Coordinates of N, CA and C in Angstrom, one line a residue:
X1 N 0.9 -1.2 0.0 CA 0.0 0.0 0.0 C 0.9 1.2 0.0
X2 N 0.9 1.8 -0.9 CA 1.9 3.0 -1.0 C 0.9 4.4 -0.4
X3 N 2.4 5.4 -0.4 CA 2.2 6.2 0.4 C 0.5 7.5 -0.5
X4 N -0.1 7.3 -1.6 CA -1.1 7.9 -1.7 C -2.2 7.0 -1.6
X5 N -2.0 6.4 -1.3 CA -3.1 4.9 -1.4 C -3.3 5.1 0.2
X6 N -2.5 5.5 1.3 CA -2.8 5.2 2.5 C -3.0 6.9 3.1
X7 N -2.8 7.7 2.2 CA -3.3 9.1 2.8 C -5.2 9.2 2.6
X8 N -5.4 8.6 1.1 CA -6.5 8.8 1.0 C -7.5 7.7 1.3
X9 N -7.3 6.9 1.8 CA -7.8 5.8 3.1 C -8.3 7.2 4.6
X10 N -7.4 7.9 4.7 CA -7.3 8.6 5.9 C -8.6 9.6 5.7
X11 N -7.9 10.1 4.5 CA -9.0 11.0 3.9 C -10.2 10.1 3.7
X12 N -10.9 9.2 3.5 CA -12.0 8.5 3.7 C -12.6 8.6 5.0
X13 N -11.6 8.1 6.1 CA -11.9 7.5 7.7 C -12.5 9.4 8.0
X14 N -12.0 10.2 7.6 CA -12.5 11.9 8.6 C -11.6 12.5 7.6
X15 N -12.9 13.2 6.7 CA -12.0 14.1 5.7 C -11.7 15.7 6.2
X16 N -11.4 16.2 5.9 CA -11.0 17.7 6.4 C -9.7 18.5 4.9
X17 N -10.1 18.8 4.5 CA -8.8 19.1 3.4 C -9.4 20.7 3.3
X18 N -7.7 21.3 3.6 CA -7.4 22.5 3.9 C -7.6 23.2 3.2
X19 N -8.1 24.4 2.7 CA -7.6 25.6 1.7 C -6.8 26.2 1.6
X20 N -6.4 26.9 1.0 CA -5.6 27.8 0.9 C -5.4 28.9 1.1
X21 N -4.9 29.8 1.1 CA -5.1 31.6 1.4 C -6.2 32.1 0.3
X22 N -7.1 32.9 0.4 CA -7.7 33.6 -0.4 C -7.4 34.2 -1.6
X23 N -7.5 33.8 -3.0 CA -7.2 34.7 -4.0 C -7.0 36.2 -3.7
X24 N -5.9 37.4 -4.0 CA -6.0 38.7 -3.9 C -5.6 39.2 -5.7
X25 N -6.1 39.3 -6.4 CA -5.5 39.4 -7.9 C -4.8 40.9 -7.7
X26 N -3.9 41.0 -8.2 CA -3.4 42.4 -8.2 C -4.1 43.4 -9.2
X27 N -4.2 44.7 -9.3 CA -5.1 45.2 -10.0 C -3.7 46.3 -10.5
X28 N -3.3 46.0 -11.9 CA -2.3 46.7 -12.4 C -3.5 48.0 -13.8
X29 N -3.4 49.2 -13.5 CA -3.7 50.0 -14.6 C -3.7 50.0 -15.5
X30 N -4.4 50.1 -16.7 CA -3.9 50.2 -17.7 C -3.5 48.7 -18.4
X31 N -4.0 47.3 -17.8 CA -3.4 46.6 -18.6 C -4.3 45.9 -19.4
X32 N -4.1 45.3 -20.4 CA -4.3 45.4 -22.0 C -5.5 43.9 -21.5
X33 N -6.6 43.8 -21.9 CA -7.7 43.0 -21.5 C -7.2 41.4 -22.0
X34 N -7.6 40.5 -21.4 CA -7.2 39.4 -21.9 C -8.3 38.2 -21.8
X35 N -8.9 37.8 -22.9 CA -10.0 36.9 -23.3 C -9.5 35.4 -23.9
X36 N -9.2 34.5 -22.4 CA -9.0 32.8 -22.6 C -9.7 32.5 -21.9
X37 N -9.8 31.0 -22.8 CA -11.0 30.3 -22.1 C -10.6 29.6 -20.9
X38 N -11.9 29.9 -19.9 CA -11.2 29.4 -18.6 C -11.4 27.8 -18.8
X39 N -10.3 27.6 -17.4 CA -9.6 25.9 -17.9 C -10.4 25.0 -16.7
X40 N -11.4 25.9 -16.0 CA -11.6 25.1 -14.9 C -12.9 26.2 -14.0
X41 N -13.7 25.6 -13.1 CA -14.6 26.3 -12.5 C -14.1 27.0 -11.2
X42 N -15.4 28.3 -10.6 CA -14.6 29.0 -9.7 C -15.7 28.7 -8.6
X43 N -16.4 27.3 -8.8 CA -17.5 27.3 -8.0 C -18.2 25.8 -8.3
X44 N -19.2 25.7 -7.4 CA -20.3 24.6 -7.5 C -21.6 25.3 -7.9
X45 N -21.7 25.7 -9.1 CA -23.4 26.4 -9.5 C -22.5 27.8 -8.5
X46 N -24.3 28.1 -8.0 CA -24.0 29.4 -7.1 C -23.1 29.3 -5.9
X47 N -22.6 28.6 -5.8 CA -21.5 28.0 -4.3 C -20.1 28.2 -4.8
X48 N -19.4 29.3 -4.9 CA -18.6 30.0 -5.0 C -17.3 30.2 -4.1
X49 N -16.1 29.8 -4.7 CA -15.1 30.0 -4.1 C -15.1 31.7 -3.9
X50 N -14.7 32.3 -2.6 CA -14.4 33.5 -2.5 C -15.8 34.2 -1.3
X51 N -16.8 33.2 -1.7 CA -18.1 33.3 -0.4 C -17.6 33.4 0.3
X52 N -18.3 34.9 1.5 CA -18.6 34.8 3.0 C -19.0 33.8 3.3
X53 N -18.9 33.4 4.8 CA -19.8 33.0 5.2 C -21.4 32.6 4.9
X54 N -22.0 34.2 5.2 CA -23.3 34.5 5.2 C -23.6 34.0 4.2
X55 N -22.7 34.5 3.0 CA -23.3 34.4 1.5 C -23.4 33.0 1.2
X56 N -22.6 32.2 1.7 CA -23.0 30.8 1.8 C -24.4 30.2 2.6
X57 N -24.7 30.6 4.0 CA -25.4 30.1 4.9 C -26.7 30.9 3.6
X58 N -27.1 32.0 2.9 CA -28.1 33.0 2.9 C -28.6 31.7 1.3
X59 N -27.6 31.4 0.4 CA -28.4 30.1 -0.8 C -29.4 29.6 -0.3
X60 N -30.2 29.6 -1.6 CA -32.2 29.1 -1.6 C -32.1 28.1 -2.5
X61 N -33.0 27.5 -2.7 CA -33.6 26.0 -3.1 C -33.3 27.2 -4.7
X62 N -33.7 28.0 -4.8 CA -33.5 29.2 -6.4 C -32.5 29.1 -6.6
X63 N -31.4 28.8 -6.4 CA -29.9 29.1 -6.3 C -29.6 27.9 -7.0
X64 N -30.3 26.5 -7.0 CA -29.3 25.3 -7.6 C -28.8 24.4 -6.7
X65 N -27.8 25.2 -5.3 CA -27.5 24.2 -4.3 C -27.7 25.5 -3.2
X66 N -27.7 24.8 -2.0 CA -27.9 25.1 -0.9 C -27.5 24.5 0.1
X67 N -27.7 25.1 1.4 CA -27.5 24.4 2.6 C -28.8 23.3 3.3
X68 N -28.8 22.1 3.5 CA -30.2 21.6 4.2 C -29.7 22.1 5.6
X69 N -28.9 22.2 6.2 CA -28.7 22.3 7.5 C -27.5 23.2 8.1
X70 N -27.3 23.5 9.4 CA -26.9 24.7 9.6 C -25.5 24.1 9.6
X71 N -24.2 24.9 9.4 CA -22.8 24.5 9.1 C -22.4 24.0 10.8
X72 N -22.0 23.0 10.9 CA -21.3 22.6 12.3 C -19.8 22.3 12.1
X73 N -19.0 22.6 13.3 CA -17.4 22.7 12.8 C -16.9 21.2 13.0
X74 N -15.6 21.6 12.0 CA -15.6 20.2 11.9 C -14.2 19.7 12.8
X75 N -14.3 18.3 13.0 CA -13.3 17.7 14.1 C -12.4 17.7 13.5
X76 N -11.5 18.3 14.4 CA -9.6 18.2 13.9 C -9.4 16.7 13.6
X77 N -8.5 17.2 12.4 CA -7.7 16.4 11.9 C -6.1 16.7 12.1
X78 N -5.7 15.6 12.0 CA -4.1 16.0 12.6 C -3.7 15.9 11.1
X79 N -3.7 15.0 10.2 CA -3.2 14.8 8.8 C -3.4 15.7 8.3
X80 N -4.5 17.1 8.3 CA -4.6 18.0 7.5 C -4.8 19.3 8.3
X81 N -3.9 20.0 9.4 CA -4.8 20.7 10.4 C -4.4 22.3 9.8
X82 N -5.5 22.7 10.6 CA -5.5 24.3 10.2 C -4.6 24.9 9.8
X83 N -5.0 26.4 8.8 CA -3.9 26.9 9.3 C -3.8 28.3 9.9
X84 N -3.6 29.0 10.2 CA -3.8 30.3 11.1 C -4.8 31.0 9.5
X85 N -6.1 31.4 10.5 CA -7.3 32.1 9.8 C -8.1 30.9 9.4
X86 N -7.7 29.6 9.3 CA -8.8 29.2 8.9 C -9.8 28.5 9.8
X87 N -11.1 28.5 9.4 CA -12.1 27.5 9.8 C -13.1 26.3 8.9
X88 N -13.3 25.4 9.4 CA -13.5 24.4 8.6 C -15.3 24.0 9.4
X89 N -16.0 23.4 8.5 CA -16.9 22.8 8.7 C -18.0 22.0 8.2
X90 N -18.9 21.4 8.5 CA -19.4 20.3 7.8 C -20.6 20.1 7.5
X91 N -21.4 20.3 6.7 CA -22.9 20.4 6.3 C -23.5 19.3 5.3
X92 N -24.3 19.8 4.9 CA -25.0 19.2 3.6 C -25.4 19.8 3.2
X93 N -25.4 19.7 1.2 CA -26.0 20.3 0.5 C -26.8 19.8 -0.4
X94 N -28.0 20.5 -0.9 CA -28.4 19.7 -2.0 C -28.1 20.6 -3.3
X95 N -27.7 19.8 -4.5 CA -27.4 20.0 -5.8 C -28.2 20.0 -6.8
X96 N -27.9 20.1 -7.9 CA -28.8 19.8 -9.3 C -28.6 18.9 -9.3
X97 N -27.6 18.2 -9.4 CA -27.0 16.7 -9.9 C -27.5 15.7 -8.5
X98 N -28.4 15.2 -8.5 CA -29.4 14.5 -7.4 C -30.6 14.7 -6.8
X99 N -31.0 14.2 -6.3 CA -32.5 13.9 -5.6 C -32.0 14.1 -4.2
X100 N -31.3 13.8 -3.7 CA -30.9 13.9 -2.2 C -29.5 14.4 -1.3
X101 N -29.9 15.3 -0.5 CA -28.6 16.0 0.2 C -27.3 15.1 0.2
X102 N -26.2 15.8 -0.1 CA -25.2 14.8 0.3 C -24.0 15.9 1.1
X103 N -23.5 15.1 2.1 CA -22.4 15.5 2.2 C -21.1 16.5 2.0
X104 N -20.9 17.5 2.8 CA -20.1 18.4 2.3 C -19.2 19.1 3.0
X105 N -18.2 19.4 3.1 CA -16.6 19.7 4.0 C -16.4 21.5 3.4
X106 N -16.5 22.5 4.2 CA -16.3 23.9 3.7 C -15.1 24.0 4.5
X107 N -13.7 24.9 3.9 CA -13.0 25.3 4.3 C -12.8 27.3 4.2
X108 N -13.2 27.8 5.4 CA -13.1 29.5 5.0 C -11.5 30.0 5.9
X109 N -11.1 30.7 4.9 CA -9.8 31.6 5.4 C -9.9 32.9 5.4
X110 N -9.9 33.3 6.5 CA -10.2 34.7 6.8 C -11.3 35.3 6.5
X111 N -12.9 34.6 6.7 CA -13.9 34.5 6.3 C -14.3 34.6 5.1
X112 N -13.4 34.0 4.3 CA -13.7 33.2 2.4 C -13.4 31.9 2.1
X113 N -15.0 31.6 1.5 CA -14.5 30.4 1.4 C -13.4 30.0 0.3
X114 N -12.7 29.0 0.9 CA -11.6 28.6 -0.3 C -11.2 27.4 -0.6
X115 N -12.4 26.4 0.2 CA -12.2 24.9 -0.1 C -13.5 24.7 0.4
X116 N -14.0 23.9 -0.7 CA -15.3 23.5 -0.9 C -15.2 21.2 -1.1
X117 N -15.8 20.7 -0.3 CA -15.7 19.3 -1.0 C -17.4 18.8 -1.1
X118 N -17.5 18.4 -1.8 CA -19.1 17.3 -1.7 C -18.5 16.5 -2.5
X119 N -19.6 15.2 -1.2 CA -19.4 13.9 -1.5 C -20.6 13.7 -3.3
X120 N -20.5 12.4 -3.5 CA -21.0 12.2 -4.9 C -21.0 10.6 -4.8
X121 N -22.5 10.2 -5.5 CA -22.9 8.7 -5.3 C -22.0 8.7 -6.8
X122 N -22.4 7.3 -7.7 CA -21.8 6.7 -9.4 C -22.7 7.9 -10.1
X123 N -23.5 8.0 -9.8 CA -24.5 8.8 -11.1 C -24.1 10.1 -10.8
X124 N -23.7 10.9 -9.8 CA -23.6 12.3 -9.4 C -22.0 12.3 -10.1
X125 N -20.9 11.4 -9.5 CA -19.7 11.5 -10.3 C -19.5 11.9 -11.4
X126 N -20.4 10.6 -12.3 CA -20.5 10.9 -13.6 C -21.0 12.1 -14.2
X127 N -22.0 12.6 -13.8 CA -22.7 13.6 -14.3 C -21.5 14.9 -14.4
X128 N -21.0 15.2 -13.0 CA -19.9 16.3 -13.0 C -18.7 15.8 -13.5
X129 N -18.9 14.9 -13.8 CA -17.0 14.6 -15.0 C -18.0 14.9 -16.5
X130 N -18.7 14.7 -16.5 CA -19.3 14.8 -17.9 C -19.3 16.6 -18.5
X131 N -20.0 17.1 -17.2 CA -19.8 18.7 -17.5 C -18.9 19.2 -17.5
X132 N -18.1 18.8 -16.7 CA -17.0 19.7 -16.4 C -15.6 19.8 -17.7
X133 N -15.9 18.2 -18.0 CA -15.3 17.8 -19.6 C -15.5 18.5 -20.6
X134 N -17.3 18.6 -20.5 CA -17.7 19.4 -21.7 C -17.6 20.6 -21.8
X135 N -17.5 21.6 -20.6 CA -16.7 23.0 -20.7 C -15.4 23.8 -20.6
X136 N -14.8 22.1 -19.7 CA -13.4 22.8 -19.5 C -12.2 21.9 -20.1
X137 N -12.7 21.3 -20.8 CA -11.7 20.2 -21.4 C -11.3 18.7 -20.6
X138 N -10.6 17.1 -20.8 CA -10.4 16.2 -20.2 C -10.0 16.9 -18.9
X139 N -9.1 17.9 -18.8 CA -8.4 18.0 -17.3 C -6.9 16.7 -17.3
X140 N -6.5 17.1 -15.9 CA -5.5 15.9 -15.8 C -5.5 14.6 -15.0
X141 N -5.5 13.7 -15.9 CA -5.9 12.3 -15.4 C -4.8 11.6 -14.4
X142 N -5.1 11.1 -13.3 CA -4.2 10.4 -12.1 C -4.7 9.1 -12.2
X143 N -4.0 8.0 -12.4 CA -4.7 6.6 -11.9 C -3.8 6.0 -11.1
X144 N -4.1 5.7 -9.8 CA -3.3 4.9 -9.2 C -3.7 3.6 -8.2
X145 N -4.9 3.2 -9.5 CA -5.2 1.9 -9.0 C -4.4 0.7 -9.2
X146 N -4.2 -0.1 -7.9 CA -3.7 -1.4 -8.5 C -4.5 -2.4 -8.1
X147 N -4.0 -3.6 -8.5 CA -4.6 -5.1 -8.6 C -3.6 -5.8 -7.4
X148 N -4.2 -6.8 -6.9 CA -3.6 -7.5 -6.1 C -4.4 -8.7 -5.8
X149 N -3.4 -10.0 -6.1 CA -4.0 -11.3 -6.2 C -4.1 -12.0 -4.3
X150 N -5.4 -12.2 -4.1 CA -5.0 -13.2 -3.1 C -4.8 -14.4 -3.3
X151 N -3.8 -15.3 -2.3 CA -3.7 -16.6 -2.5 C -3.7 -16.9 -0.8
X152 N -4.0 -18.1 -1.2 CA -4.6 -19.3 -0.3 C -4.3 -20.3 0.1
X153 N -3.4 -21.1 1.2 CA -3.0 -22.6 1.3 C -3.6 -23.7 0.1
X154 N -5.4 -24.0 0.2 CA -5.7 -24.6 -0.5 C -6.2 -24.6 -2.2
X155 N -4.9 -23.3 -2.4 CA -5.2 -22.9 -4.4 C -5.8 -22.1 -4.8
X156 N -6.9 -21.8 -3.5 CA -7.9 -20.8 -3.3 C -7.0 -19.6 -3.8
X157 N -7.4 -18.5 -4.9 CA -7.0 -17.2 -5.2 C -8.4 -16.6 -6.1
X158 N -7.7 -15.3 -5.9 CA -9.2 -14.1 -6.8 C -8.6 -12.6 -6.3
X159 N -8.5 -12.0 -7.5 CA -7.9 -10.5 -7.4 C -8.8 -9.4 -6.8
X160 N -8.0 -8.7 -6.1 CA -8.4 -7.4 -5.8 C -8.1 -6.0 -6.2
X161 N -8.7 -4.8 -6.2 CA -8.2 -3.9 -6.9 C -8.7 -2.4 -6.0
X162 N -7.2 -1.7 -5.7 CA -7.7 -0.7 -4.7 C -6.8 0.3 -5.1
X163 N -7.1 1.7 -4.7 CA -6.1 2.5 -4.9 C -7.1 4.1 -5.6
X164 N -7.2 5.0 -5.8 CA -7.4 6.5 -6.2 C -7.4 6.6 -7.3
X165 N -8.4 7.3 -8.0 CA -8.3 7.9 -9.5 C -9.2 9.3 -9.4
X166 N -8.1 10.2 -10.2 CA -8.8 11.6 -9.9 C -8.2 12.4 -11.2
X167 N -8.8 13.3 -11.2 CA -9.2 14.5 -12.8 C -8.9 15.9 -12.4
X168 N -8.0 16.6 -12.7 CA -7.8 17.9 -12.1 C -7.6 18.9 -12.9
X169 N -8.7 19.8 -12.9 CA -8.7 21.0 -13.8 C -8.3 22.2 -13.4
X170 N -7.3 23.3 -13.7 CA -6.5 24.2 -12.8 C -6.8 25.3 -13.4
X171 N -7.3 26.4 -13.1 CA -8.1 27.9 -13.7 C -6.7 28.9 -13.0
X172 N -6.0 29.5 -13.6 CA -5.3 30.4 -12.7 C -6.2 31.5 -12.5
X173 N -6.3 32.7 -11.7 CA -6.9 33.6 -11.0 C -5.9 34.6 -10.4
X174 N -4.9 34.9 -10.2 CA -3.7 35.7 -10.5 C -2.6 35.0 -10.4
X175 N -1.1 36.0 -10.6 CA -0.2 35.3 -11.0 C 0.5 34.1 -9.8
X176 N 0.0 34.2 -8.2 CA 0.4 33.7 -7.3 C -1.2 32.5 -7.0
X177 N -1.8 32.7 -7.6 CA -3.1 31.7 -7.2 C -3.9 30.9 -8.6
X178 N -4.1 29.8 -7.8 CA -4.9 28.8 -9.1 C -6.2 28.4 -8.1
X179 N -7.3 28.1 -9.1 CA -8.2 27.3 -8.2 C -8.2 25.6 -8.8
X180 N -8.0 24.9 -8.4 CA -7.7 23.1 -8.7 C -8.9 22.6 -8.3
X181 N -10.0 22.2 -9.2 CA -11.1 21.6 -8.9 C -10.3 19.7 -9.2
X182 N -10.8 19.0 -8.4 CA -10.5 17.3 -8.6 C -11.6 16.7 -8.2
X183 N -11.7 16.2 -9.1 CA -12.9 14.8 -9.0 C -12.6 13.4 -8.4
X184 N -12.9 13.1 -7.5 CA -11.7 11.6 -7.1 C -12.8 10.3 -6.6
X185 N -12.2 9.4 -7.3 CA -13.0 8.1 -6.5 C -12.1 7.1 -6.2
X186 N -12.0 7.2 -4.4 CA -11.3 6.2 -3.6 C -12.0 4.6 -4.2
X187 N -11.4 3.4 -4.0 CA -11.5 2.0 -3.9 C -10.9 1.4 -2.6
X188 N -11.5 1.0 -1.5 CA -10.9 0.0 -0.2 C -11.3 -1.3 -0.9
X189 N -10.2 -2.0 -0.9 CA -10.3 -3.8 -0.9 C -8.7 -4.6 -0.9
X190 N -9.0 -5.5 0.7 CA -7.9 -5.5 1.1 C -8.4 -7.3 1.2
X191 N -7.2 -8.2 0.7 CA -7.6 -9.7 1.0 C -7.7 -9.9 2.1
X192 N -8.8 -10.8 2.7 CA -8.7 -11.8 4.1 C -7.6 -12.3 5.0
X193 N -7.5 -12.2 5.9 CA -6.3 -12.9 6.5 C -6.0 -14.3 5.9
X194 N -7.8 -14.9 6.1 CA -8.0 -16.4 5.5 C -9.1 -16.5 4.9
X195 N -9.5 -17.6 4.6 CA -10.8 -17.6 4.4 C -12.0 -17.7 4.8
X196 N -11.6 -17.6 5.8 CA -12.7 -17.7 6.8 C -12.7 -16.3 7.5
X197 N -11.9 -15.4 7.5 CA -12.2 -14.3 7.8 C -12.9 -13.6 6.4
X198 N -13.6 -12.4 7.3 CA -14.6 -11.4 6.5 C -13.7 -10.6 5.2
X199 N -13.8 -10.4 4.3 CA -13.4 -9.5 3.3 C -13.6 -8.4 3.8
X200 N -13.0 -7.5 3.2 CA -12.9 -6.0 3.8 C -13.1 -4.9 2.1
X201 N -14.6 -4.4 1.8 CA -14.2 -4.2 0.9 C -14.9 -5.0 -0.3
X202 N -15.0 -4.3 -1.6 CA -15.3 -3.1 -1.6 C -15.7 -2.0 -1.3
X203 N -14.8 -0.8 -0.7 CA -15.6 0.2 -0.2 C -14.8 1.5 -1.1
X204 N -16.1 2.3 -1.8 CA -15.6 3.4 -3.0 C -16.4 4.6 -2.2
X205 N -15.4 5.8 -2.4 CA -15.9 6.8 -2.3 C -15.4 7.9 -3.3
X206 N -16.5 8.8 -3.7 CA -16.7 10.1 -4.7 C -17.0 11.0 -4.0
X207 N -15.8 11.8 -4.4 CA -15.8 13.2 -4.2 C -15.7 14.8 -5.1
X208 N -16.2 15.7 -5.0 CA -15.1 16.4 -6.1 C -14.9 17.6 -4.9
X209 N -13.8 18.5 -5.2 CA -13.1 19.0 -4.6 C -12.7 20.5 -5.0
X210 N -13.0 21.7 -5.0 CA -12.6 22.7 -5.4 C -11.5 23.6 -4.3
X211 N -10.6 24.2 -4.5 CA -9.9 24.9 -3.6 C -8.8 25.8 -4.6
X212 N -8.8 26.9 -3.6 CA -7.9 28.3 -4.0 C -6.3 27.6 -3.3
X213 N -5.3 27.4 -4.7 CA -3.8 26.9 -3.9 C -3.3 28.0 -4.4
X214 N -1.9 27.7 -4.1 CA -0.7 28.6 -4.5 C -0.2 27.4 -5.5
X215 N 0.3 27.5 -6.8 CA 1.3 26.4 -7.3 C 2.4 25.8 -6.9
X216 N 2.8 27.5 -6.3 CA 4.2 27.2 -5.4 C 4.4 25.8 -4.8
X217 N 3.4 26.2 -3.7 CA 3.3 25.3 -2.3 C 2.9 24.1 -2.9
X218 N 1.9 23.9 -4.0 CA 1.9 22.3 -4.2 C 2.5 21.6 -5.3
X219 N 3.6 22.5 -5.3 CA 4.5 21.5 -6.2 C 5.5 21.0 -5.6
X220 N 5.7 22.0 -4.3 CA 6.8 21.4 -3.0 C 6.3 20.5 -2.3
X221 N 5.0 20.3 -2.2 CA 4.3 19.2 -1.5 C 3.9 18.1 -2.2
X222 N 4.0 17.8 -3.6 CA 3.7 16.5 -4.2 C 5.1 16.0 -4.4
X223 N 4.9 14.9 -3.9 CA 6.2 13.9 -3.3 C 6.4 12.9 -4.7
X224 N 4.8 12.8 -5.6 CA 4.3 11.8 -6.2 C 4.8 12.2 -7.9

């Protein structure tokens, strides 16, 4: 089990993933307008990187997504923990893309939001890899699923297959900030001690993921 195979196990058990500092774009005079297509979203519908608070808690059923319930904070995590200004917390929202509230991780720094996660069943996945494809291009593909055979004293074997696959579309926003939307679906499946012990697994989780980084900082932090 390698070392991103076993962070995002963690991230499964109590998610919490950090933001980053808030976009400030510089505002230089005079400079010459520039029309590219953006490479990535700056939001979920009306759930917007860069929201207050309020302006989050104030979304209506009109809006697309909303809050069903009121934001509660969320439990430290040591693998991902704060960082000075920020607060994290944990709600539900409902979307376009479903019939029922799911799941959702807000990250605000200095009261903006700048990391947004909702969870996502197979059909909600799909749907937001499909759009997000069809406006912002494939994005960049990660697989790092593998296969693993179990075997058995008595010949007994049958493969397993675990590991992360995720899509990351990166919108810059000034010259020191990007917003990195990722789409990811975890796989847990780990062989039996024996056969007679319980399987562990399949267990898949979907997420997608929006947050304000610095490039800097996460190119000094990808080990991978």
């Amino acid at each position: 089990m390698n070392k991103l195979y076993a962070t995002a196990v963690a991230v499964l058990l109590a998610v919490s993933v950090t933001g980053a500092l808030a976009a400030q774009p510089s505002k230089k005079p005079h400079a010459a307008a520039q029309s590219t297509k953006a490479s990535g979203p700056a939001g979920y519908g009306a759930l917007r990187l860069g929201m207050s608070r309020t302006d989050v808690e104030a979304l209506q059923a009109s809006d697309g997504i909303y809050l069903t319930d009121a934001l509660t904070v969320a439990a430290p995590n040591e693998k991902f923990p704060l960082r000075d200004g920020e607060e994290a917390f944990d709600a539900h929202v409902m979307t376009p893309v479903g019939t029922d509230a799911t799941g959702a991780h807000l990250t605000f720094t200095n009261g903006k939001l700048t990391s947004l996660t909702i969870d996502l069943d197979s059909f909600q996945s799909q749907e937001v890899s499909k759009q997000l494809a069809g406006k912002y291009g494939t994005g960049t593909a990660d697989d790092d699923m593998q296969e693993e055979e179990c075997r058995y004293g008595n010949g007994t074997n049958f493969k397993i297959s675990y590991g992360i696959q995720s899509i990351v579309w990166r919108q810059r926003v000034s010259s020191t900030r990007e917003i990195a939307t990722t789409l990811s679906n975890l796989r847990i499946e780990m062989c039996p001690a024996s056969l007679r012990s319980p399987k562990i697994g399949p267990i898949e989780r979907r997420w997608v993921n929006l947050k304000i980084v610095d490039p800097q900082d996460e190119a000094k932090k990808n080990l991978f």
